[in-house]
Coordinates of C-alpha atoms in Angstrom, one line a residue:
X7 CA 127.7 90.0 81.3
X8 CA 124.1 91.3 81.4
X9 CA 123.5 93.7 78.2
X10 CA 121.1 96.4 78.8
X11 CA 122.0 98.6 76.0
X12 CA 118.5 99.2 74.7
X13 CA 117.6 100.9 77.6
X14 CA 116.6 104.5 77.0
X15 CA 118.1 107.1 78.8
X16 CA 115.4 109.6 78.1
X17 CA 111.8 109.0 79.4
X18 CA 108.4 110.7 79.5
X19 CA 107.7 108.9 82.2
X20 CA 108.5 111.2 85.5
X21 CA 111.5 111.1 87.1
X22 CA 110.0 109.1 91.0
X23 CA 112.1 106.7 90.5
X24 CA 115.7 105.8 90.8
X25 CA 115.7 102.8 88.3
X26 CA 118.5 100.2 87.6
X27 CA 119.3 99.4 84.2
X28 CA 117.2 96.6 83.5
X29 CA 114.0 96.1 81.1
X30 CA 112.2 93.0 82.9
X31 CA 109.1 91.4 80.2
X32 CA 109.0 88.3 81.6
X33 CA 108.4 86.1 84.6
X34 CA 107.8 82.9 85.7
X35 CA 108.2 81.6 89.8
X36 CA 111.4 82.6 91.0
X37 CA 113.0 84.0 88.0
X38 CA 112.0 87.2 85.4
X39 CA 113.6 87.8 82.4
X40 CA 114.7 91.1 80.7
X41 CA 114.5 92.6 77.0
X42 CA 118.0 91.0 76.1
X43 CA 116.8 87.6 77.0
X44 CA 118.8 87.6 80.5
X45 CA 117.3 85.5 83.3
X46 CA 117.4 86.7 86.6
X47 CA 116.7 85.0 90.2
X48 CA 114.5 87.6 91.5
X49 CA 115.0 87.3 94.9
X50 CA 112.9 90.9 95.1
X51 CA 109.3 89.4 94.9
X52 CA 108.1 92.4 93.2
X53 CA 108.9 93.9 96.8
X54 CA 107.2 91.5 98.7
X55 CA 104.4 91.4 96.2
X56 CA 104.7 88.2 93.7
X57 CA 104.3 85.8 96.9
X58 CA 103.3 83.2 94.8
X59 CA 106.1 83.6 92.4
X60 CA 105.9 85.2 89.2
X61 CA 102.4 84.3 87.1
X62 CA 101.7 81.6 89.4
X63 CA 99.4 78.8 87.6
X64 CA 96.4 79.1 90.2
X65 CA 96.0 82.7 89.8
X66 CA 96.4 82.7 86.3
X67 CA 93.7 80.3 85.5
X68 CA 91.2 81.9 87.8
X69 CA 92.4 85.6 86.3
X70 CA 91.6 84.1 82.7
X71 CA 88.3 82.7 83.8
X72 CA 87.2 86.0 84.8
X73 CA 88.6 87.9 81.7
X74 CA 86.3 86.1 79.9
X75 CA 83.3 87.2 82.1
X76 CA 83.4 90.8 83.7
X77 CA 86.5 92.9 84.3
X78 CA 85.0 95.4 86.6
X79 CA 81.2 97.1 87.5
X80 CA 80.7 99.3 89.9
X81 CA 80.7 98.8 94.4
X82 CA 76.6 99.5 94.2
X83 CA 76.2 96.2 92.8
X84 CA 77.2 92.7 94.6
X85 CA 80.3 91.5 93.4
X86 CA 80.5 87.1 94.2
X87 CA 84.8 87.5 94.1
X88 CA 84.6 90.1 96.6
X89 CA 82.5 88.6 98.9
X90 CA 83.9 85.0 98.9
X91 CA 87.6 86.8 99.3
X92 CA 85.9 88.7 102.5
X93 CA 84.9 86.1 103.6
X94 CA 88.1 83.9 103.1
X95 CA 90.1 86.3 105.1
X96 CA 87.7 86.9 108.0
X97 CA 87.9 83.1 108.6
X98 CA 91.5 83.2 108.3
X99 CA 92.1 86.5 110.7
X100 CA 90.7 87.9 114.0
X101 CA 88.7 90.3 111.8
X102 CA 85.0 90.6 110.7
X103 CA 84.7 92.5 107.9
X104 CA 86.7 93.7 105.1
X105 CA 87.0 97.0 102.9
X106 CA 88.9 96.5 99.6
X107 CA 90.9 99.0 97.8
X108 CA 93.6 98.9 95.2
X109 CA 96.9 99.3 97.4
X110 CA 99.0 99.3 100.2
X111 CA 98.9 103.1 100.8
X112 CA 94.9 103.1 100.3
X113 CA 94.9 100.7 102.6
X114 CA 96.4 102.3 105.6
X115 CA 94.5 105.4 104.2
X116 CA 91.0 104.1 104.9
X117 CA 92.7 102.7 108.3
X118 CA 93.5 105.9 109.3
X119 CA 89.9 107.2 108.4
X120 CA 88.2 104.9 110.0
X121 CA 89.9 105.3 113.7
X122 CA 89.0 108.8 113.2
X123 CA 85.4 108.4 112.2
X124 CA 85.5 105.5 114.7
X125 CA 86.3 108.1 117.5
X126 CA 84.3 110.8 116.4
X127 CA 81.1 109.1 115.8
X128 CA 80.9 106.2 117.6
X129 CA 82.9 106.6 120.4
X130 CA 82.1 110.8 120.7
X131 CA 86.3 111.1 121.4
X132 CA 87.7 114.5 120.9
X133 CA 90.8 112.9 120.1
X134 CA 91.8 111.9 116.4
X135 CA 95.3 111.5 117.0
X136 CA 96.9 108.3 115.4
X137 CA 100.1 107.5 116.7
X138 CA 103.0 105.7 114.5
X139 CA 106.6 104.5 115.2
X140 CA 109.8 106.1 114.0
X141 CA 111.5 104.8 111.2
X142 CA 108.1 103.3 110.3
X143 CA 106.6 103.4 106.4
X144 CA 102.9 103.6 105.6
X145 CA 102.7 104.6 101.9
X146 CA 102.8 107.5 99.9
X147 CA 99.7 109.6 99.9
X148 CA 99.6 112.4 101.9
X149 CA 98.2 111.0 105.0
X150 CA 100.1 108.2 105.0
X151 CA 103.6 110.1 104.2
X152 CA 102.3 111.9 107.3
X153 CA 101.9 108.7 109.2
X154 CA 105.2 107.2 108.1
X155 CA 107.9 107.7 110.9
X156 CA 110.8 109.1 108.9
X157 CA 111.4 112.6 107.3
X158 CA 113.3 112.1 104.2
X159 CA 110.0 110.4 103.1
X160 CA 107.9 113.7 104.2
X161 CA 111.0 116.3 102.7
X162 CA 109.1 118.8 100.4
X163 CA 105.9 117.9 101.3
X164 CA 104.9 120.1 104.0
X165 CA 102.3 121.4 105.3
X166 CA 101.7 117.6 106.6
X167 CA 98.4 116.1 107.7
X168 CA 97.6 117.2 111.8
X169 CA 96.8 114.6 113.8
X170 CA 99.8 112.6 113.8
X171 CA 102.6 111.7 116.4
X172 CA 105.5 109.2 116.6
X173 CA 107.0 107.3 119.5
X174 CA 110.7 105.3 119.2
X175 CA 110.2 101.6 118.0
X176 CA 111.0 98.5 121.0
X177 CA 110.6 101.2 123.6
X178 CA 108.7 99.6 126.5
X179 CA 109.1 103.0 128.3
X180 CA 107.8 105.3 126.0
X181 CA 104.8 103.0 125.4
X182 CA 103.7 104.8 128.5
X183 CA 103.2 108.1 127.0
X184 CA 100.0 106.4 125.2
X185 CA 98.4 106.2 128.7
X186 CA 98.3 110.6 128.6
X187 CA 98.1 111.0 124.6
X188 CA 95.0 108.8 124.6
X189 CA 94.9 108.6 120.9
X190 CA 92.1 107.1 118.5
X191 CA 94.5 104.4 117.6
X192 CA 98.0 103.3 116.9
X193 CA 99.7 101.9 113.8
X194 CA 102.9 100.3 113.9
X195 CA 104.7 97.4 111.2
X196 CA 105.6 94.0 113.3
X197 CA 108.5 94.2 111.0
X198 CA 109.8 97.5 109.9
X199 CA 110.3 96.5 106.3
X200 CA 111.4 100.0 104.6
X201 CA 112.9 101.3 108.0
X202 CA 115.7 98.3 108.0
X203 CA 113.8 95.4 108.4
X204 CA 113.2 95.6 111.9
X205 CA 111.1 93.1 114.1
X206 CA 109.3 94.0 117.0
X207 CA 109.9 92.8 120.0
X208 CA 107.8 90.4 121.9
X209 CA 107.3 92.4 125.3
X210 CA 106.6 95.9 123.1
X211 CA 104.2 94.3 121.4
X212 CA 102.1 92.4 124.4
X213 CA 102.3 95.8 126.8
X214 CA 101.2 97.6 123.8
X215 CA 98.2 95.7 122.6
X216 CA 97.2 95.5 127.1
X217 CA 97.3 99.4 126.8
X218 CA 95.5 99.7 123.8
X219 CA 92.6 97.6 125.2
X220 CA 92.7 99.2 128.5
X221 CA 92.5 102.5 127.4
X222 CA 90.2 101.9 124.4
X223 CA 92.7 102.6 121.7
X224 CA 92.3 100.7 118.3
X225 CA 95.0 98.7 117.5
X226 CA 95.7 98.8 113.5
X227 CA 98.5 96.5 112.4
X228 CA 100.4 97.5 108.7
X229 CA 100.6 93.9 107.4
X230 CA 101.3 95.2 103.8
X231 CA 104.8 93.8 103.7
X232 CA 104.7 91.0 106.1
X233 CA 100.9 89.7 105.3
X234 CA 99.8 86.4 103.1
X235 CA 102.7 84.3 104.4
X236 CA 105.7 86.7 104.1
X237 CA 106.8 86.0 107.6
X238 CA 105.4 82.2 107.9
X239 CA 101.7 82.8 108.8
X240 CA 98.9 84.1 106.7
X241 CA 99.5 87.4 109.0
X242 CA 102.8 88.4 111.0
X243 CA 100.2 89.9 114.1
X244 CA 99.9 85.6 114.8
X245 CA 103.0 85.1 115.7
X246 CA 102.9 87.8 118.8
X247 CA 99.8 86.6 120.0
X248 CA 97.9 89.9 119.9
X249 CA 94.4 90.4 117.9
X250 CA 94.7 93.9 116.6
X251 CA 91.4 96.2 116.1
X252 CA 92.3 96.4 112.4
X253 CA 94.6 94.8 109.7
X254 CA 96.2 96.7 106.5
X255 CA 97.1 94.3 103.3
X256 CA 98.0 94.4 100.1
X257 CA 101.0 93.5 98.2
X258 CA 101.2 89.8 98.3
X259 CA 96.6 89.8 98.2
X260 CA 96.7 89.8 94.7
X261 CA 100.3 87.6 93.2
X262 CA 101.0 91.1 91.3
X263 CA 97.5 92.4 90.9
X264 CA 97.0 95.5 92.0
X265 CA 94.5 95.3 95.5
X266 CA 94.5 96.3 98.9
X267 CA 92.0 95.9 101.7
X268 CA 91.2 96.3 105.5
X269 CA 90.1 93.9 107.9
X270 CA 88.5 95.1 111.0
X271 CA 87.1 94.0 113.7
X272 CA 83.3 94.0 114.0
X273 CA 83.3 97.4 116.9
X274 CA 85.7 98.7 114.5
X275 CA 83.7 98.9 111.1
X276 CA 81.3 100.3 112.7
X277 CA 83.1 103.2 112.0
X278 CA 82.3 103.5 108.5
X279 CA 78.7 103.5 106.8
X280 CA 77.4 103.8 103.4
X281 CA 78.7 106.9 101.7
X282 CA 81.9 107.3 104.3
X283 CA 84.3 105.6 102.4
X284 CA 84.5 104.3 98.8
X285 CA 86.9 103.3 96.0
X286 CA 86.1 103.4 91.8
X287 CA 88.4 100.6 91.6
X288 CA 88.5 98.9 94.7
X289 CA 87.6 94.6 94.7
X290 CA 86.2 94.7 91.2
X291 CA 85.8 91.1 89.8
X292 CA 89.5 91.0 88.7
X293 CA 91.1 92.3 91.2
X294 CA 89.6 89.9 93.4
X295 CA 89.7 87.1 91.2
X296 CA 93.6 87.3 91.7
X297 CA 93.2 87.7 95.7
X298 CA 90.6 84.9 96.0
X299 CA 93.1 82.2 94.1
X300 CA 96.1 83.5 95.9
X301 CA 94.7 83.2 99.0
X302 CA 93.0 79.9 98.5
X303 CA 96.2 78.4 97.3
X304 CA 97.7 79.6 100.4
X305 CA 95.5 78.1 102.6
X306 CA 94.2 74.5 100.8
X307 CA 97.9 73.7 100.4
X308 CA 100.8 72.8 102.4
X309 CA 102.6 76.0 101.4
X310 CA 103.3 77.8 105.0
X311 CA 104.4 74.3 106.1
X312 CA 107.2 74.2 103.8
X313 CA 107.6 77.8 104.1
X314 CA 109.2 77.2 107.6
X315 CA 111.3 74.4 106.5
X316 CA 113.0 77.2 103.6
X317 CA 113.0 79.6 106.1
X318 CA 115.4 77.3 108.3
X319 CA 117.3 76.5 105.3
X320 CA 118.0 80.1 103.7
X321 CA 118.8 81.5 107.6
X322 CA 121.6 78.8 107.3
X323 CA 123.2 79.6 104.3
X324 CA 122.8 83.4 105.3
X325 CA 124.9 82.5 108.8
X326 CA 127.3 80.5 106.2
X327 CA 128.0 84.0 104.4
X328 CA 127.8 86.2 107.5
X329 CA 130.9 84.0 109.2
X330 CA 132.6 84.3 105.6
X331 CA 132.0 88.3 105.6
X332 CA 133.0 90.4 108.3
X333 CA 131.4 93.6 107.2
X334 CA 128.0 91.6 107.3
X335 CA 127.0 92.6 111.1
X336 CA 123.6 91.3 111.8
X337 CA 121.2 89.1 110.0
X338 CA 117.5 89.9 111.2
X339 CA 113.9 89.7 110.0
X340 CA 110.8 86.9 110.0
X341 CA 110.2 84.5 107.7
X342 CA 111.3 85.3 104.4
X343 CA 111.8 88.9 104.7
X344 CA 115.5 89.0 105.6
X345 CA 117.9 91.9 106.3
X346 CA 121.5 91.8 105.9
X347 CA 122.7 94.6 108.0
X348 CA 126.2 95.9 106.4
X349 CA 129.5 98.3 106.8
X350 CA 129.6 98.5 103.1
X351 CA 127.1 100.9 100.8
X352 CA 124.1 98.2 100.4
X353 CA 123.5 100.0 97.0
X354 CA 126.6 98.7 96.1
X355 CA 125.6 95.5 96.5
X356 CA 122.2 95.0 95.3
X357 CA 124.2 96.6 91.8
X358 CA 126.6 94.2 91.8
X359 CA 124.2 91.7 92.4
X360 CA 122.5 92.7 89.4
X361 CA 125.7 91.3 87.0
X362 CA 125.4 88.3 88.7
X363 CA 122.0 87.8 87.3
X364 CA 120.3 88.2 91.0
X365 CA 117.9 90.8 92.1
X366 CA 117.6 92.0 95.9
X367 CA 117.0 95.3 97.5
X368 CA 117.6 97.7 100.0
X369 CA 116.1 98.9 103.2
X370 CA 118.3 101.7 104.1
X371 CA 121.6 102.8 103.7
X372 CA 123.2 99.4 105.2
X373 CA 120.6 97.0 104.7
X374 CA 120.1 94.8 101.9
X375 CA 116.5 93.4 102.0
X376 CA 116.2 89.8 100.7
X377 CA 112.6 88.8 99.6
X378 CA 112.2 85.2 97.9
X379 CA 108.5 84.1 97.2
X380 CA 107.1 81.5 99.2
X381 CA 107.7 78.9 96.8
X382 CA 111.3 79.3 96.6
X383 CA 113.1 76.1 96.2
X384 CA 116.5 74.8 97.9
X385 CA 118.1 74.6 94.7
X386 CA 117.4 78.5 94.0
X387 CA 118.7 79.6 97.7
X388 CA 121.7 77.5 96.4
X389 CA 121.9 79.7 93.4
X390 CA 121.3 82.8 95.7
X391 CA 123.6 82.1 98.0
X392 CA 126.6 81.2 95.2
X393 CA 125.4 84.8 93.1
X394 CA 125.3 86.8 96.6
X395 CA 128.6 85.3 97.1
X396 CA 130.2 86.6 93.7
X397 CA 129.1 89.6 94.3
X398 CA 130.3 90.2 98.0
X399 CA 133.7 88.9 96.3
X400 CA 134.0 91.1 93.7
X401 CA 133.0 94.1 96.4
X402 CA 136.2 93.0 98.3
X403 CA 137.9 92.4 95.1
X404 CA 137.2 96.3 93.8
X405 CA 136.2 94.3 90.6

């Protein structure tokens, strides 16, 4: 059994979080270890984050290197790791230039300012409006609380932000509704990763990107979940053929290091100008030291290659368990962010899960989320699968 006992049950840290009772200190690729020396197959990724695995060896080195040089100086000076990451991920996206910042919710943040400034300044729009997706999530802040599609995220909050509005996810129909709102832009997940782990469907997505660019509406995908390989491209938007006006990242960017950026499209940054937008903290020399190995690694090795081959593999052990499991209804996703849609509490699960020494999460009330990093080997979806299996056994057990 796990033992956790030195976990304290009184904390000044404040009370955001609903925590499970372990203490992790350690990591290395797919496994983390807590304060009782416990090892655990974290099949969490940091949520989505540790792409790379934990303390991956070509981010590490590069993230030493630069400890030894210059941890951070200020955005009025050039920074050489910023602009060789820019440039890295304009070559490897349909965008032309890039804004860095330190997080997911920054990152939709400075989307969301620039299709307004965008509209307002270069285009002379009297519209602001950005429209979003029910059931969608795009961060914490206030704007993007505002922007997120769901209202037990906004509870408490209120007054919200003006200038958002929300349309139903997959619905061709109400896609039309654009045509009369005529907003500055939309934002919408290609997989709703907090909201169930939802993909979008093909059709939606193609009509929506033709009435986007017939009607001069940016297009801004949310690619903090699903981008750097999470869904078996460098960015989910390539599988749906569409080129999108402006791309959110973070999460995965940086292997665990805290950075976020935009990518837009040249007509798009136009939007913003020296003294519009700005961040303290935002592509200093470490931060994008970590982005510029992860993504180099990425994309000089044979990674997303193999990623589809584990992606075929894990989707059959999953199909294994669903035929094993009745209450397991659906098994959906892209690439390696998988949903288990359940009849069972999936809280319950991802606890029990925890006494089998395997981390996984939640996406909703009956969806366990299952995010492996990229490097995941057979052997550890073996040891996954067996640990998932305990645990859905001792559910049906009442153990």
């Amino acid at each position: 059994m796990v033992n956790n006992t030195s976990v304290s049950l009184v904390t000044p840290v404040m009370a955001t979080y609903s925590r499970f009772p372990v203490t992790l200190v350690k990591g290395k690729g797919s496994y983390v270890w807590d304060d009782q020396e416990n090892q655990f197959l974290d099949f969490t990724s940091g949520i989505a984050t540790c792409n790379l695995g934990h303390v991956p060896d070509p981010v590490k080195e590069k993230l030493e290197e630069q400890l030894q040089n210059l941890w951070h100086c200020s955005n009025l000076y050039n920074i050489p790791n910023q602009a060789q990451l820019a440039a890295l991920l304009t070559a490897n996206s349909c965008g032309d230039q890039v804004f860095f910042c330190n997080s997911g919710a920054e990152a939709n943040e400075a989307a969301i300012k620039l299709a307004r400034r965008y509209a307002n300044k270069i285009k002379g729009n009297s519209s602001s409006e950005v429209v979003t997706f029910q059931q969608s999530f795009h961060g914490r802040t206030l704007a993007t609380l505002t922007a997120t599609g769901q209202e037990k995220i906004q509870q408490g909050f209120a007054p919200l932000m003006p200038g958002f509005s929300y349309l139903p996810f997959n619905d061709e129909e109400a896609l039309d509704q654009l045509i009369t709102l005529k907003p500055a832009a939309v934002l919408l997940e290609l997989v709703q990763g907090e909201g169930g782990v939802i993909p979008a469907n093909q059709e939606w997505v193609t009509k929506l990107a033709q009435i986007c660019k017939e009607n001069e509406i940016l297009l801004m995908v949310d690619e903090i979940q699903t981008g750097i390989g999470r869904t078996g491209t460098l960015f989910a938007y390539e599988q749906y053929s569409i080129e999108p006006d402006v791309i959110s990242i973070a999460k995965g960017l940086g292997s665990g290091f805290p950075i976020g950026a935009i990518i837009a499209k040249e007509e798009a940054a136009k939007g913003f100008e020296p003294g519009s937008h700005g961040s303290t903290f935002g592509g200093n020399p470490l931060a994008t030291a970590a982005g510029l190995a992860t993504v180099t690694h990425i994309m000089e090795s044979n990674l997303l290659e193999d990623v589809k081959e584990t992606v075929n593999y894990l989707d059959q052990q999953l199909l294994q368990l669903k035929e094993k499991h009745s209450f397991i209804n659906e098994i959906r996703g892209k690439g390696l962010l998988k949903g288990l849609v359940v009849e069972i509490n999936a809280l319950e699960i991802v606890q029990k899960a925890i006494a089998n020494h395997l981390l996984i999460l939640t996406a909703g009330p009956n969806v366990v989320r299952i995010l492996p990093p990229l490097t995941v080997t057979k052997a550890e979806i073996d040891e996954f699968t067996v640990a998932l299996e305990e645990t859905f056994q001792s559910i049906e057990k009442g153990v």
